[in-house]
Short mmCIF file of N, CA and C in Angstrom, two decimals:
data_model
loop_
_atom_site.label_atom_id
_atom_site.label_comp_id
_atom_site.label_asym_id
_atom_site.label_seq_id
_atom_site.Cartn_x
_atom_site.Cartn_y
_atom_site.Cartn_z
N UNK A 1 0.85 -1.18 0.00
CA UNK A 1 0.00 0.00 0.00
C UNK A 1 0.89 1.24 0.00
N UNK A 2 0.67 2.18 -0.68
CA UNK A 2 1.19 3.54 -0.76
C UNK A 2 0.49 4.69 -1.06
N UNK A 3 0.79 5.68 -0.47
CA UNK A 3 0.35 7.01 -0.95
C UNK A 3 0.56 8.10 -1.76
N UNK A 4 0.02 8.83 -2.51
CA UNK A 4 0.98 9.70 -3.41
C UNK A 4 1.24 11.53 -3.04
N UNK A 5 1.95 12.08 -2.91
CA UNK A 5 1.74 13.36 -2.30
C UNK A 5 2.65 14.37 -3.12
N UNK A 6 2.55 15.80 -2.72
CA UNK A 6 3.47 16.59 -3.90
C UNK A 6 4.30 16.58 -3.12
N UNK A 7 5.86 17.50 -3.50
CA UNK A 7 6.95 17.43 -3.05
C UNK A 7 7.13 18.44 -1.86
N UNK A 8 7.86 18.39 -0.78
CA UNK A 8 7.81 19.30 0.22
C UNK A 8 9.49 19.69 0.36
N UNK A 9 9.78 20.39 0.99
CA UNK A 9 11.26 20.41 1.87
C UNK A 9 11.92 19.29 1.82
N UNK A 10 13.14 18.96 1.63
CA UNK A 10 14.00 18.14 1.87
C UNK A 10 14.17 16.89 0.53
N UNK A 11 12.48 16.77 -0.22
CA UNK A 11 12.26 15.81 -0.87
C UNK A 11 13.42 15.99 -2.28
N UNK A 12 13.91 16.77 -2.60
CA UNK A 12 14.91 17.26 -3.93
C UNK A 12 16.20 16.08 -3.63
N UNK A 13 16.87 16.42 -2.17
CA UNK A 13 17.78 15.72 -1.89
C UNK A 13 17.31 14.43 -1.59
N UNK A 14 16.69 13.69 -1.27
CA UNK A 14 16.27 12.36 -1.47
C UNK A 14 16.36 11.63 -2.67
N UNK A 15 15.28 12.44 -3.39
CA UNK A 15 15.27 12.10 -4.81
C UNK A 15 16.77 12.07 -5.44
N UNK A 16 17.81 12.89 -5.14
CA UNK A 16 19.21 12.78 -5.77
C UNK A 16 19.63 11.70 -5.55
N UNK A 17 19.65 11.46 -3.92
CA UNK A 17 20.63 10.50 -3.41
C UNK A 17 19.71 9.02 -3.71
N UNK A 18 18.47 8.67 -3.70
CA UNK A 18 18.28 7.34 -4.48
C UNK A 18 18.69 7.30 -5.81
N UNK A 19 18.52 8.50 -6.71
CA UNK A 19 18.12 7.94 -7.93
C UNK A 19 20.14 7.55 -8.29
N UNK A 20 21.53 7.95 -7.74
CA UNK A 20 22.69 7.88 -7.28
C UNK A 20 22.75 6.69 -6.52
N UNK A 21 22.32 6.15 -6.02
CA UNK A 21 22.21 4.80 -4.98
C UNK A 21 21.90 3.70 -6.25
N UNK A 22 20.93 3.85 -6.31
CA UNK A 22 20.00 2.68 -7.16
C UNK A 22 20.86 2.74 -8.72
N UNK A 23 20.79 3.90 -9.29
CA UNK A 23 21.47 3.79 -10.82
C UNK A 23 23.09 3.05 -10.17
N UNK A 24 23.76 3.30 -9.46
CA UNK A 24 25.04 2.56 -9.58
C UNK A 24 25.40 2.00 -9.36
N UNK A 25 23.92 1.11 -8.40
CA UNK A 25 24.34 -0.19 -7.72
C UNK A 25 23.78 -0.93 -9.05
N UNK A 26 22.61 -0.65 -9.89
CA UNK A 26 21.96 -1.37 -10.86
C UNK A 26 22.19 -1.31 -12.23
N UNK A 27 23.13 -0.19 -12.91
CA UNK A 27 23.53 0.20 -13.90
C UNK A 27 24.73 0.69 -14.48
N UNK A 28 25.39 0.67 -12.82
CA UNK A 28 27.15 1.15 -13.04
C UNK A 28 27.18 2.64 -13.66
N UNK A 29 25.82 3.38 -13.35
CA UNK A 29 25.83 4.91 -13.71
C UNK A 29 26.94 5.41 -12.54
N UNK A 30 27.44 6.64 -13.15
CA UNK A 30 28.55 7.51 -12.06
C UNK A 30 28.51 8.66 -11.65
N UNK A 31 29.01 9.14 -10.58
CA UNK A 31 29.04 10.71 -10.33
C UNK A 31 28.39 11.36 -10.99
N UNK A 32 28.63 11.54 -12.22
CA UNK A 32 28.14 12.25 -13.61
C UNK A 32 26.36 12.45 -13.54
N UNK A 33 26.11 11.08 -13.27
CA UNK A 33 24.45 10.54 -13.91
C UNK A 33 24.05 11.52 -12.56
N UNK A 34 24.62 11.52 -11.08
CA UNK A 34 24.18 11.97 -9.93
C UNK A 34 24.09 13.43 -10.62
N UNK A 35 25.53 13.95 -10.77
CA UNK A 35 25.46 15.73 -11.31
C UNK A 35 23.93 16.04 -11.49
N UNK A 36 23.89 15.20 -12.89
CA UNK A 36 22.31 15.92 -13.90
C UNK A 36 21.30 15.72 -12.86
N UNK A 37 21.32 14.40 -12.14
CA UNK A 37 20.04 14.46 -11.14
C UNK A 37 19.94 15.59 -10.57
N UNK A 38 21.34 16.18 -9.76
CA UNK A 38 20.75 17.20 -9.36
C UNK A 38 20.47 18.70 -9.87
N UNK A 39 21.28 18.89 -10.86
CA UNK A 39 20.45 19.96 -11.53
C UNK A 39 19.25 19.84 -12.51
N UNK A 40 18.91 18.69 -12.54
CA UNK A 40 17.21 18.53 -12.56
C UNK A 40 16.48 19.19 -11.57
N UNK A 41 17.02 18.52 -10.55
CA UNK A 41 16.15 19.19 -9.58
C UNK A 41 16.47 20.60 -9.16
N UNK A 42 17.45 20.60 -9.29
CA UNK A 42 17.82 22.55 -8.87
C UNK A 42 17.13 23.21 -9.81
N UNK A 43 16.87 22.92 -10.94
CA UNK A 43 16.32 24.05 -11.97
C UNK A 43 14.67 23.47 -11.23
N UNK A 44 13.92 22.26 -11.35
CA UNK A 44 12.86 22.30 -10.69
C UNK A 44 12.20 22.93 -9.62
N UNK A 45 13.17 23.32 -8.58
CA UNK A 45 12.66 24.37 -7.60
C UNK A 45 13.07 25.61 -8.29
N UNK A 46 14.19 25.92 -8.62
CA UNK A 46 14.23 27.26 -9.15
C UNK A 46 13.33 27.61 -9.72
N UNK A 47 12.75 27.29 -10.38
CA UNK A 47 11.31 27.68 -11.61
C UNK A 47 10.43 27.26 -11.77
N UNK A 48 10.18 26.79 -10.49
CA UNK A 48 8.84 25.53 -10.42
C UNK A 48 8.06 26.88 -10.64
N UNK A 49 6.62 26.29 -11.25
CA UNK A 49 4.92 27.06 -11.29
C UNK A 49 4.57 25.93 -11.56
N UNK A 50 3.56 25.85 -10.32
CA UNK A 50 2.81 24.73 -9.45
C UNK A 50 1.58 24.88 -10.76
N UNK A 51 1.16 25.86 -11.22
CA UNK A 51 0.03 25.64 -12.18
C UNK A 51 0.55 25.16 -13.36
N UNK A 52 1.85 24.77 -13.74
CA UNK A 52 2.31 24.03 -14.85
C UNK A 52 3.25 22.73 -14.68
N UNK A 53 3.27 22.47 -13.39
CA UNK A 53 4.68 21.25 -12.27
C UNK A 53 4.30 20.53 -12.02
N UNK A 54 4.09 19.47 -12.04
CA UNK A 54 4.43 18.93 -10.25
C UNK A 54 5.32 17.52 -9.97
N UNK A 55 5.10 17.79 -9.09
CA UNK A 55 6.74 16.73 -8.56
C UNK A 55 5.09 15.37 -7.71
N UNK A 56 5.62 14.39 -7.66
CA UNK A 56 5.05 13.32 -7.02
C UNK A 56 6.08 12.27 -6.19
N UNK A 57 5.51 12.27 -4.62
CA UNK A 57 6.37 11.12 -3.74
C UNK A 57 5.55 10.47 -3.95
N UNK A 58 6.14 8.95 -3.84
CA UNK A 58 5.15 8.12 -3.40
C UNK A 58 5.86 7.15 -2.22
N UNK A 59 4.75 7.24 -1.28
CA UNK A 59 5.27 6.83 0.10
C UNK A 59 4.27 5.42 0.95
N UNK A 60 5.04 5.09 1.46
CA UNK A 60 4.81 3.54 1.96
C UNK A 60 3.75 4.35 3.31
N UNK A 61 2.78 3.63 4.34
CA UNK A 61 2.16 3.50 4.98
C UNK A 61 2.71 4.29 6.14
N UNK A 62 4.05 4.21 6.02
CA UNK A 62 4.77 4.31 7.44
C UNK A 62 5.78 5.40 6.92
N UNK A 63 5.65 6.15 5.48
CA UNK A 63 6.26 7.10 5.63
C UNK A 63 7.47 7.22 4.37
N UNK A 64 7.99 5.68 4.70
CA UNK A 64 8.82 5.54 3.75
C UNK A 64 8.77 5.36 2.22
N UNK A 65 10.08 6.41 1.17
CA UNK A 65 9.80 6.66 0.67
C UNK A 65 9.84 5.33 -0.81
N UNK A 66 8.97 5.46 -1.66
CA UNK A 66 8.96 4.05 -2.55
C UNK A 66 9.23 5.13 -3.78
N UNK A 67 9.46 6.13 -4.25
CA UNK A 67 9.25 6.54 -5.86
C UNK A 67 9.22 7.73 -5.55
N UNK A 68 9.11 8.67 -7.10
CA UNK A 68 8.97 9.74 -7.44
C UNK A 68 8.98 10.07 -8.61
N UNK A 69 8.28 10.87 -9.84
CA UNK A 69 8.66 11.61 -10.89
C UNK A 69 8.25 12.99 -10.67
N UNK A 70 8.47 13.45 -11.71
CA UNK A 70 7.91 15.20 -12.33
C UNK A 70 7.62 15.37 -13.66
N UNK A 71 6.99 16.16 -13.52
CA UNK A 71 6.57 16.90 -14.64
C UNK A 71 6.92 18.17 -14.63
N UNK A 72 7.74 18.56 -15.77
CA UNK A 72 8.01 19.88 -15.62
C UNK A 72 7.83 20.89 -17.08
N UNK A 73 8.02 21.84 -17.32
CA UNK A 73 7.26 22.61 -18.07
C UNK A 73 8.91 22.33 -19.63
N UNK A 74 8.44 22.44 -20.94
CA UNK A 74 10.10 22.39 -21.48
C UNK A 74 10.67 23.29 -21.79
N UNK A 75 11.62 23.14 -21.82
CA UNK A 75 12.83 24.18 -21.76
C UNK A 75 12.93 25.09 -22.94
N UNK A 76 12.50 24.79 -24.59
CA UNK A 76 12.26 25.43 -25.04
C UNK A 76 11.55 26.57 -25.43
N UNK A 77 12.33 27.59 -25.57
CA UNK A 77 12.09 28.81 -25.27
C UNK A 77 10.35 29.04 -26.23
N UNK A 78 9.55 29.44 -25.32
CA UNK A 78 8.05 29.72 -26.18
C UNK A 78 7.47 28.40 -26.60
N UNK A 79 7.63 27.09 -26.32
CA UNK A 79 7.19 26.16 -25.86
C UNK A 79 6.27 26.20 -24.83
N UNK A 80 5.01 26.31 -25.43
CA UNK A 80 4.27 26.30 -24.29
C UNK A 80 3.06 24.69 -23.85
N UNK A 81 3.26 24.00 -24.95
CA UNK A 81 2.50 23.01 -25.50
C UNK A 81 2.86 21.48 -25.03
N UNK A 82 4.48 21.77 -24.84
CA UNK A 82 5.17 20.41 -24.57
C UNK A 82 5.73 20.15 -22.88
N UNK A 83 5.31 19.52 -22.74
CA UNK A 83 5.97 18.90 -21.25
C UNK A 83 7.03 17.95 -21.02
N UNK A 84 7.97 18.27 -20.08
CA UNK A 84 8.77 17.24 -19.35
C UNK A 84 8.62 15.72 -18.62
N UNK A 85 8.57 14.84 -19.13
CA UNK A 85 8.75 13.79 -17.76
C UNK A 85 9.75 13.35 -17.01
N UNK A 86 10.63 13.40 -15.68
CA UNK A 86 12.01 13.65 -15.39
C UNK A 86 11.51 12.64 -13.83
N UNK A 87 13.18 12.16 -13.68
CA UNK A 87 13.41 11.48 -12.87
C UNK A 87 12.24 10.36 -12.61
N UNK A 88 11.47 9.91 -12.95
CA UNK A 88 11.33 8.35 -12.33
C UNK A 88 11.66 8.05 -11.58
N UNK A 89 11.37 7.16 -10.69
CA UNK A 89 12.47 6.19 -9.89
C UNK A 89 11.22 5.10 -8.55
N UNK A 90 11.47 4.12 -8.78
CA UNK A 90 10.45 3.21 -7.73
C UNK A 90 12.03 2.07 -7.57
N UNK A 91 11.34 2.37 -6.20
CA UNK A 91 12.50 1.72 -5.18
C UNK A 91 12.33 0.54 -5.58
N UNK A 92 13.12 -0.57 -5.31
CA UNK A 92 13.09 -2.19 -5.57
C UNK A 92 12.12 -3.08 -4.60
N UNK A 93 12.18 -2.62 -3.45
CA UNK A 93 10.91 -2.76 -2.49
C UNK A 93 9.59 -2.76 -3.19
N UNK A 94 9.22 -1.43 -3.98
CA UNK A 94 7.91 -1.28 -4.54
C UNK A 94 7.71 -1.88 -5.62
N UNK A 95 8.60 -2.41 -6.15
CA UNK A 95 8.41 -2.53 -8.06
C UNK A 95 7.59 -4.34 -7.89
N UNK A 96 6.47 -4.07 -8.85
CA UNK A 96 5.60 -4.81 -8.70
C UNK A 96 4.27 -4.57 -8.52
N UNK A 97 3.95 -3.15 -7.90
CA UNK A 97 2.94 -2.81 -7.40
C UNK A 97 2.12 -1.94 -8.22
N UNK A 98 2.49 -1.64 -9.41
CA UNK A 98 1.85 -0.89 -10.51
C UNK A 98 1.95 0.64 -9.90
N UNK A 99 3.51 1.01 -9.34
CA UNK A 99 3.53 2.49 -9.11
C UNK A 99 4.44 2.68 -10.28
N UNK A 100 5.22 2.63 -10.96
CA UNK A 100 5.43 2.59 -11.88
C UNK A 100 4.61 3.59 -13.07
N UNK A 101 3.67 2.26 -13.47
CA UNK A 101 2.39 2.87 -14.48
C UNK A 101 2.05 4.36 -13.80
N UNK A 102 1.79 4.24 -12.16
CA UNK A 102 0.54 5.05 -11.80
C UNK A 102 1.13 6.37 -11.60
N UNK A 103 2.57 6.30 -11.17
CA UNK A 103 3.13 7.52 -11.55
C UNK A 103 3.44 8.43 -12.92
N UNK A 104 3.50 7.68 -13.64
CA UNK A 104 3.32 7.72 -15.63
C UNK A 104 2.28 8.68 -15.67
N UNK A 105 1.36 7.49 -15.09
CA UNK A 105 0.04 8.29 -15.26
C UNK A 105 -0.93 9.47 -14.85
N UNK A 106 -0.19 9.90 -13.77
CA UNK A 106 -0.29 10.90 -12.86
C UNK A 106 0.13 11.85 -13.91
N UNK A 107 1.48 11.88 -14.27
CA UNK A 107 2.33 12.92 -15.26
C UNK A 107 0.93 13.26 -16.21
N UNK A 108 0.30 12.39 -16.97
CA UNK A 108 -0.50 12.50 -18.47
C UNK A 108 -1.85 12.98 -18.04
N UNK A 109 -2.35 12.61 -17.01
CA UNK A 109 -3.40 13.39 -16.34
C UNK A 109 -3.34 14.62 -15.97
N UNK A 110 -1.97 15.34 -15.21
CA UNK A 110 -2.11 16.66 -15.25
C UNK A 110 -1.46 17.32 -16.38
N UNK A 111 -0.67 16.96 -17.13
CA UNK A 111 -0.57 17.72 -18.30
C UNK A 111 -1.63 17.72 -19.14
N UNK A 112 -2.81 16.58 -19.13
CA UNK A 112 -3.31 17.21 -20.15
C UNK A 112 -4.67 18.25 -19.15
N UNK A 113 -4.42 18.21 -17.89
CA UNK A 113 -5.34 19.07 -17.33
C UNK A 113 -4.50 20.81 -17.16
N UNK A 114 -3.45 20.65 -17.40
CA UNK A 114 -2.17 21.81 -17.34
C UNK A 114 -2.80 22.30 -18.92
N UNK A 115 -3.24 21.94 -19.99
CA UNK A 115 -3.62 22.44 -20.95
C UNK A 115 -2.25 21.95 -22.18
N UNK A 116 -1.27 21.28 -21.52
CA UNK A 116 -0.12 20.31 -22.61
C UNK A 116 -1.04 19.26 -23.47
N UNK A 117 0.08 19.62 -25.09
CA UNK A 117 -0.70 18.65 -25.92
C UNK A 117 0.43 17.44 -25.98
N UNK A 118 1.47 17.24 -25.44
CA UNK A 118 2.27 16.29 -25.03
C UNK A 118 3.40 16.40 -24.31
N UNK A 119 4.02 15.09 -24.32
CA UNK A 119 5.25 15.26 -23.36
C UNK A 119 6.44 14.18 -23.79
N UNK A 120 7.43 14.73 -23.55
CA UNK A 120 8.25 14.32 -23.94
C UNK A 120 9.31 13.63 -22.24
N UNK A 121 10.10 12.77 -22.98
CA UNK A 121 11.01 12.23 -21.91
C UNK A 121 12.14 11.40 -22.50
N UNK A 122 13.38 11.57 -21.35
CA UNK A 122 14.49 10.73 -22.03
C UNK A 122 14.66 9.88 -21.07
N UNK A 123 15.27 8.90 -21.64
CA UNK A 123 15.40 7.42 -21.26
C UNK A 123 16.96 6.95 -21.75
N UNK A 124 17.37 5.71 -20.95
CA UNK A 124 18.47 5.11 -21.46
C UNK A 124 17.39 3.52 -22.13
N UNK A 125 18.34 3.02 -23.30
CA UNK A 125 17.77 1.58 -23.68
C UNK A 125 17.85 0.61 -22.70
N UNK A 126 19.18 0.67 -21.69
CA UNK A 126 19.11 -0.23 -21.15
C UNK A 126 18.09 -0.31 -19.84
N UNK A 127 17.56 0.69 -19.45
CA UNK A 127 16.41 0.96 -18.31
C UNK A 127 14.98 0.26 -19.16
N UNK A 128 14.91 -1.15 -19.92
CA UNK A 128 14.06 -1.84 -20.05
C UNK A 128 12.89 -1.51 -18.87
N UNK A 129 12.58 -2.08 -17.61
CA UNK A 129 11.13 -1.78 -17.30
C UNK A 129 10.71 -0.83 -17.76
N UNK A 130 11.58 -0.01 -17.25
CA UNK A 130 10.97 1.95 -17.49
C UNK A 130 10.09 2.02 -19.08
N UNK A 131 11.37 0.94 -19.77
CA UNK A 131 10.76 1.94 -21.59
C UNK A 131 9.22 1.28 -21.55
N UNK A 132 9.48 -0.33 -21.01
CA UNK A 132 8.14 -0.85 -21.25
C UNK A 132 6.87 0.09 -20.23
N UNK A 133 6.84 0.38 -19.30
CA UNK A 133 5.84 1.53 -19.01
C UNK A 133 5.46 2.41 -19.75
N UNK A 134 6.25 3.59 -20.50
CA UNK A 134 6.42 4.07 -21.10
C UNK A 134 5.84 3.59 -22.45
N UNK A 135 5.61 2.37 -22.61
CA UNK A 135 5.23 2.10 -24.13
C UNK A 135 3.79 2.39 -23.61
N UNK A 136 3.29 1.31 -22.59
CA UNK A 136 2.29 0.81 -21.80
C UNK A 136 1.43 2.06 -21.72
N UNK A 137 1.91 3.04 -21.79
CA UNK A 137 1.08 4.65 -22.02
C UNK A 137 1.02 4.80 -23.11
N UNK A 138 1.98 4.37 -23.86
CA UNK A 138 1.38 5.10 -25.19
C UNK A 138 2.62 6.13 -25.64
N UNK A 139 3.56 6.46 -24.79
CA UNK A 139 4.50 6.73 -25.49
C UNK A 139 5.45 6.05 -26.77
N UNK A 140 6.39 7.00 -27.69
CA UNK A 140 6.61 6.46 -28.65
C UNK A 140 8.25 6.47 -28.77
N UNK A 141 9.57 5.87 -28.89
CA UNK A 141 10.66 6.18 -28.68
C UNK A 141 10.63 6.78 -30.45
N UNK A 142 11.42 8.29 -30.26
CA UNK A 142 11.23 8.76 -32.03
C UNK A 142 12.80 9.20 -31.80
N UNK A 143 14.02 9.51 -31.13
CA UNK A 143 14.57 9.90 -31.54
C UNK A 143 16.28 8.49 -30.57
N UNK A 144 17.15 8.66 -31.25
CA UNK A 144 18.03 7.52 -30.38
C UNK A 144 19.81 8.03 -30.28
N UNK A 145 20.62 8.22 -28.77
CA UNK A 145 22.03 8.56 -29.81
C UNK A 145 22.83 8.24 -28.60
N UNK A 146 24.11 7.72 -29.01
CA UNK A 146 24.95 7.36 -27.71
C UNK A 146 25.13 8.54 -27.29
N UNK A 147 25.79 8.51 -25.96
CA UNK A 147 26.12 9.71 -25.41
C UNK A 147 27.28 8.94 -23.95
N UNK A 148 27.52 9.80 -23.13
CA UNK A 148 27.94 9.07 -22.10
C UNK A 148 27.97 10.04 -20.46
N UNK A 149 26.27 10.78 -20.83
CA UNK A 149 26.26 11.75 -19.48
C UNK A 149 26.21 11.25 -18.45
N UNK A 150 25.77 10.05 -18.43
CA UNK A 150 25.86 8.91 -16.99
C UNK A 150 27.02 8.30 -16.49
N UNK A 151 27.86 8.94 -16.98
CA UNK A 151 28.99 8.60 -17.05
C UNK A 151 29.55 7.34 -17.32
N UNK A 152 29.06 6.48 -18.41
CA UNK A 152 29.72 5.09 -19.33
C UNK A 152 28.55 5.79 -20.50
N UNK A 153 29.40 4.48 -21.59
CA UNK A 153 28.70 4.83 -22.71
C UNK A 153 26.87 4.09 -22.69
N UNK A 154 26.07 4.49 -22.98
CA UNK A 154 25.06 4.25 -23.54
C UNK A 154 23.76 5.04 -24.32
N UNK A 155 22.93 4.27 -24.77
CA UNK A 155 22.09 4.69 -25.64
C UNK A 155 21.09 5.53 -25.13
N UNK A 156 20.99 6.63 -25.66
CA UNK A 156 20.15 7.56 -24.83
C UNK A 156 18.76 7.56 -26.12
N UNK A 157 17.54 7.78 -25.12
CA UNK A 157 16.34 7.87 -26.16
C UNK A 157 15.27 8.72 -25.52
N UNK A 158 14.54 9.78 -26.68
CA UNK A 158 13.56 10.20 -26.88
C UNK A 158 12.41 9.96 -26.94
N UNK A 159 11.69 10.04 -26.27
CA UNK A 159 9.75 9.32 -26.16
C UNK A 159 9.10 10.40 -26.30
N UNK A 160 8.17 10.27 -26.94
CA UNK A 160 7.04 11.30 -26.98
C UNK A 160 5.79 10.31 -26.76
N UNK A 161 4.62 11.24 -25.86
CA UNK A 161 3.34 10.87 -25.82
C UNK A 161 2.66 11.94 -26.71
N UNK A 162 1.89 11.65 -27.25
CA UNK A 162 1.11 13.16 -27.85
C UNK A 162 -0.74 12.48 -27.14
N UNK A 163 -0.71 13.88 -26.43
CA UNK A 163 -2.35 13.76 -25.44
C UNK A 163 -2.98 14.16 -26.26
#
């Protein structure tokens, strides 16, 4: 059982230090992959507008934390149409429980109540569950290119949902 709630105080640094825990115990991501986590989130509070954001915990009975994504507004300048999906992450404890999907789905419900006609998100290939959620909505992988911001090489990819 879990609950879902918006983001409060303290929740930015959490979110860093799992999604840094979990990527390098499970993917051999490095320092690097941590960096971007956190200026994800630093630009997310910096410029959050709650009428176009939101961040989602999702928390166990007793507090503890199982997940998180966001939605955030995109970066392109006069873009007003397209949305962010950023950071993911369901603890290994939770996975199984369809928080996963339900956080996905949280994202596509308020963007399309935010007045977004889609959203976009990046992914690595090798984060298999994730892409399959991600299909499981209805997203589409359209764009693909190595890179190595996680610090090793891999395949980085583009999804679009169009709401």
């Amino acid at each position: 059982m879990y609950s879902l709630r918006s983001h409060q105080a303290g929740d930015m640094g959490l979110i860093i230090q799992r999604h840094a825990v979990l990527y390098a115990a499970e993917h051999a991501f490095t320092a690097a992959f941590e960096a971007l986590v956190a200026r994800i989130a630093a630009d997310f509070l910096d410029k959050f507008d709650a009428a176009r954001e939101k961040c989602w915990i999702a928390e166990a009975a007793d507090g503890r934390f199982l997940g998180c994504v966001m939605l955030v507004r995109s970066q392109d300048a006069g873009d007003l149409t397209t949305a962010r999906l950023r950071l993911l992450l369901v603890e290994p404890e939770a996975r199984g429980m369809g928080l996963g999907g339900r956080l996905i789905g949280e994202c596509s419900r308020f963007a399309r109540a935010a007045g977004y006609t889609r959203i976009t998100l990046w992914t690595q290939r090798d984060l298999q569950a994730a892409r399959r959620l991600y299909g499981r909505e209805g997203y589409e992988m359209v764009q693909e290119e190595e890179h190595e911001k996680v610090g090793r090489r891999v395949v980085g990819e583009e999804w679009l949902l169009v709401l």
